[in-house]
Tab-separated table of C-alpha atoms in Angstrom:
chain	number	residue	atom	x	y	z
A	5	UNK	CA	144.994	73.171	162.728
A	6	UNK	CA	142.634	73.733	159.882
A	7	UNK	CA	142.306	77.702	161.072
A	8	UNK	CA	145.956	77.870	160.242
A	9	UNK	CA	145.984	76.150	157.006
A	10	UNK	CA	142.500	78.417	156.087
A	11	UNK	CA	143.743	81.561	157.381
A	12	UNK	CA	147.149	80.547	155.384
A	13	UNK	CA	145.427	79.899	152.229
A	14	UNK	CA	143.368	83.115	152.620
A	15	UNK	CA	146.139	85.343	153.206
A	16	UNK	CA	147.935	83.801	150.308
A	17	UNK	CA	144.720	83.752	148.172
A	18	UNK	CA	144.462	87.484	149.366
A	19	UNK	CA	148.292	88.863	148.535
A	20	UNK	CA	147.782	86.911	145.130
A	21	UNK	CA	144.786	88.912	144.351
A	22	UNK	CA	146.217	92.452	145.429
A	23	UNK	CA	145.247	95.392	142.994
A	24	UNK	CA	142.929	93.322	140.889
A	25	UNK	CA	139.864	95.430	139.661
A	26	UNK	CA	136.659	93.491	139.038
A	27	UNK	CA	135.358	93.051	135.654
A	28	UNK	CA	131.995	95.197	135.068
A	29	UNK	CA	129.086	93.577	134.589
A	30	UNK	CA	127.351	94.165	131.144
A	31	UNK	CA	124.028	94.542	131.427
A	32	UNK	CA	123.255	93.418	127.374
A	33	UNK	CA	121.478	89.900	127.595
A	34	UNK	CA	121.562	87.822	124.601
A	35	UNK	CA	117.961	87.099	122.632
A	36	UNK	CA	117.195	84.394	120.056
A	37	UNK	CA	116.593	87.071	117.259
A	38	UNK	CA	113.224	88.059	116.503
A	39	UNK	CA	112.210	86.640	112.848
A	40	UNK	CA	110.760	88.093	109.941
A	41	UNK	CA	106.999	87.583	109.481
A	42	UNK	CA	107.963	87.655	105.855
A	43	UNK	CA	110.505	84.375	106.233
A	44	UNK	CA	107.877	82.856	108.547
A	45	UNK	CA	105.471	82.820	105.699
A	46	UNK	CA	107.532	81.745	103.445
A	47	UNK	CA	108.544	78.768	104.894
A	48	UNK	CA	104.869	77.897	105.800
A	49	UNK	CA	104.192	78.529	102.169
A	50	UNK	CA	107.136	75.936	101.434
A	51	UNK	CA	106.129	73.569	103.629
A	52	UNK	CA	102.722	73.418	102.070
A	53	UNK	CA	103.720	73.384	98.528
A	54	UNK	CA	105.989	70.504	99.609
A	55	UNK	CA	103.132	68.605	101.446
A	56	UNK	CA	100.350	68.966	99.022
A	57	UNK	CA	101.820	68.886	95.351
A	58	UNK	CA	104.402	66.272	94.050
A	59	UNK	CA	105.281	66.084	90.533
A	60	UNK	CA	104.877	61.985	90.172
A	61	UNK	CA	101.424	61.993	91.063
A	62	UNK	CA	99.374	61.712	87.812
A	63	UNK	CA	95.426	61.913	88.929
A	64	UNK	CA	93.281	61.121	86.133
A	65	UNK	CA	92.506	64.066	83.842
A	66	UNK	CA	90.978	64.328	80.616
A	67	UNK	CA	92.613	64.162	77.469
A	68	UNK	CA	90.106	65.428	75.096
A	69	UNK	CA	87.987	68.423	75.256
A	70	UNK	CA	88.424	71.402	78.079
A	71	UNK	CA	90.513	70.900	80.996
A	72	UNK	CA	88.431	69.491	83.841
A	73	UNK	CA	88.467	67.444	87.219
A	74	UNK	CA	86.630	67.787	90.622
A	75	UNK	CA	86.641	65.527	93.683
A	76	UNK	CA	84.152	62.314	93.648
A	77	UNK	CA	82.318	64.232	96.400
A	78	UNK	CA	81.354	67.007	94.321
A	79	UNK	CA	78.655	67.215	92.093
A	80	UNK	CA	78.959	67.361	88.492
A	81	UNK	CA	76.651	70.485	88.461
A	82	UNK	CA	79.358	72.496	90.054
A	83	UNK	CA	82.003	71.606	87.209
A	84	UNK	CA	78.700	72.995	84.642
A	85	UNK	CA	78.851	76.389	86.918
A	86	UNK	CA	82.255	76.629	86.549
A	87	UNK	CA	82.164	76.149	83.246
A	88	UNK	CA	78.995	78.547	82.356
A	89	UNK	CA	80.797	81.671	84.634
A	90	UNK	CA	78.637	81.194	87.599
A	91	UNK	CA	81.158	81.455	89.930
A	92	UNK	CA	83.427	84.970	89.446
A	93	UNK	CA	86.714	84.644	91.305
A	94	UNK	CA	87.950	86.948	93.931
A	95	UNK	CA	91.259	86.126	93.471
A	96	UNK	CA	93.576	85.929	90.294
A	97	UNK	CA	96.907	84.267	90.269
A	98	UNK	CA	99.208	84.897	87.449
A	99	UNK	CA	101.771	82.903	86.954
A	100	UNK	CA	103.204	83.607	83.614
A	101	UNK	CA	107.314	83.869	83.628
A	102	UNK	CA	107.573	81.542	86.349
A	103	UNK	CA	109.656	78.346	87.599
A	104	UNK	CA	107.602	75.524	88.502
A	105	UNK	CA	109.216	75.958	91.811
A	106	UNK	CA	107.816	79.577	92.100
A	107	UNK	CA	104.238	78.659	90.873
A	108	UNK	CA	103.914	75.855	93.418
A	109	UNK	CA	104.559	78.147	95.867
A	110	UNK	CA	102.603	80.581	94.863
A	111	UNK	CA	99.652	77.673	93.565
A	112	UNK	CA	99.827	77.343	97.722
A	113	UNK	CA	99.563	80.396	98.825
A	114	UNK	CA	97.078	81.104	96.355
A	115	UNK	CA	94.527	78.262	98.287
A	116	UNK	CA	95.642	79.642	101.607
A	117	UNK	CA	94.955	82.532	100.985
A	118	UNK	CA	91.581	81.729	99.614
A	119	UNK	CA	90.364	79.563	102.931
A	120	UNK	CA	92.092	83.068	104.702
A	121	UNK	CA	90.031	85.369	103.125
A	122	UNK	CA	87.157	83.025	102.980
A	123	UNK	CA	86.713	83.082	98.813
A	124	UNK	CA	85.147	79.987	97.272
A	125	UNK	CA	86.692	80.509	93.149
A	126	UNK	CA	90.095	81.924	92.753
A	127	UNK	CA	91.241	81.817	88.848
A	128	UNK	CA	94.859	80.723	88.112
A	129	UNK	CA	96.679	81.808	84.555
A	130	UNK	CA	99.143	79.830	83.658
A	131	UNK	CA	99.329	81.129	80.180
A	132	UNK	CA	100.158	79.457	76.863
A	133	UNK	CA	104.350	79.230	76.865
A	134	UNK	CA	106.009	75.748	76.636
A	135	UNK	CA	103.340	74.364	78.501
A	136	UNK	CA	104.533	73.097	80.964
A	137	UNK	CA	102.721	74.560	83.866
A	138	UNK	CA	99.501	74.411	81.816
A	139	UNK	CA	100.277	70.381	82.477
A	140	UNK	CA	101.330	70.570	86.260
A	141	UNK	CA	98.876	73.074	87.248
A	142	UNK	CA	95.895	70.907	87.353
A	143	UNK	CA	98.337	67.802	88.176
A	144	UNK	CA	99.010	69.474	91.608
A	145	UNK	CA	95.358	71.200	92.399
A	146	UNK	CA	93.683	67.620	91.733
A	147	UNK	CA	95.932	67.062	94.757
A	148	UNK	CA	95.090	69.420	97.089
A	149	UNK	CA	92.709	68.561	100.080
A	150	UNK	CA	91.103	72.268	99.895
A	151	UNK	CA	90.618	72.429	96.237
A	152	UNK	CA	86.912	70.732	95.404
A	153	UNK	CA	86.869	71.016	91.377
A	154	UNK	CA	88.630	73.248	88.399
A	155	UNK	CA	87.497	74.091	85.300
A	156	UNK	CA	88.998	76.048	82.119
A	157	UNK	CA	88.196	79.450	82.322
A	158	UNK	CA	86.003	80.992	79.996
A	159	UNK	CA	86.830	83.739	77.430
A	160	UNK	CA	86.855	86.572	80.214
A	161	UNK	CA	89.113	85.581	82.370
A	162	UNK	CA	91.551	83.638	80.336
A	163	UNK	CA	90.334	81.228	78.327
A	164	UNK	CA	92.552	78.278	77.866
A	165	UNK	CA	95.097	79.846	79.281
A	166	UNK	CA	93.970	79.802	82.569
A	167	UNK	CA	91.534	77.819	85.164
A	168	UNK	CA	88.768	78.853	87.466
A	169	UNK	CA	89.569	76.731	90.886
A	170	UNK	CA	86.227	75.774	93.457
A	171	UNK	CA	87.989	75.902	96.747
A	172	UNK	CA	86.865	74.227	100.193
A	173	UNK	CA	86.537	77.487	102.856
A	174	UNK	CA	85.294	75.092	105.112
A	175	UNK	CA	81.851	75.033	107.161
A	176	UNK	CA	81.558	78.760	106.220
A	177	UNK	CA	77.992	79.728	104.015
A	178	UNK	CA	79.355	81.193	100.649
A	179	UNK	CA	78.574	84.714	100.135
A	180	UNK	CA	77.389	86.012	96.483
């Protein structure tokens, strides 16, 4: 009895289907799209800027006489260097025109790039303006883990308007 009913169905099944054409197969298989190496630094970028530097953190900071601060680790020797023009940076970072935004961004890929490229002084200019990245600037490097002292730059490469930064590179010897 259950031949019948199967051979039933299948004929049924069978005149139902009469003159159908199968559908083609495509042969395009779907890929999570490959991303931007641009957008993928960027975001790491953002993610640091966002981890490292927040704007109600005040660390304590001078308020007379040049614009100074380095880790309790460091000697004071190396703020002296800093300040004499010992140290000559290999990178410059000039944030002039900027959003605070922007330079904390860039403030972070400015350190990361440092550690990358394995340079110990990197000099950031922040210029004269409104001032108001001369006052977050060395709020959010006294914040970073990498960054070991900053100093105010002397005459040649900015003066007040700009700091020389003493960054971490890690276990590496420093070349001069």
């Amino acid at each position: 009895m259950k031949n019948k009913d199967t051979s039933d169905e299948q004929d049924l099944f069978s005149s139902m289907t009469k003159g159908i054409k199968p559908f083609k197969q495509d042969k395009r298989h779907f890929r999570a799209e490959q991303k931007d190496k641009k957008v993928i630094e960027e975001k790491t970028q953002q993610l640091h800027a966002d981890s490292y530097f927040s704007d109600t953190y005040q660390p304590h900071l001078p308020s007379e006489g040049p614009m100074r601060w380095s880790r309790d680790d460091i000697d004071n020797f190396e703020l002296k260097r800093l300040r004499r023009g010992d140290y000559q940076p290999d990178l410059l970072l000039d944030l002039h025109g900027m959003r605070q935004s922007e330079a904390k961004l860039e403030l972070a890929a400015l350190i990361q790039a440092c550690i990358k490229q394995q340079s110990h002084c990197c000099c950031v200019m922040h210029g004269h303006g409104t001032g108001v990245l001369k006052q977050n600037i060395p709020m959010w490097l006294a914040q970073h883990p990498h960054v070991m002292a900053f100093h105010k730059a002397p005459k040649e490469w900015g003066g007040d308007a700009a700091l020389l930064v003493l960054v971490d590179i890690g276990d590496l010897p420093y070349r001069r």
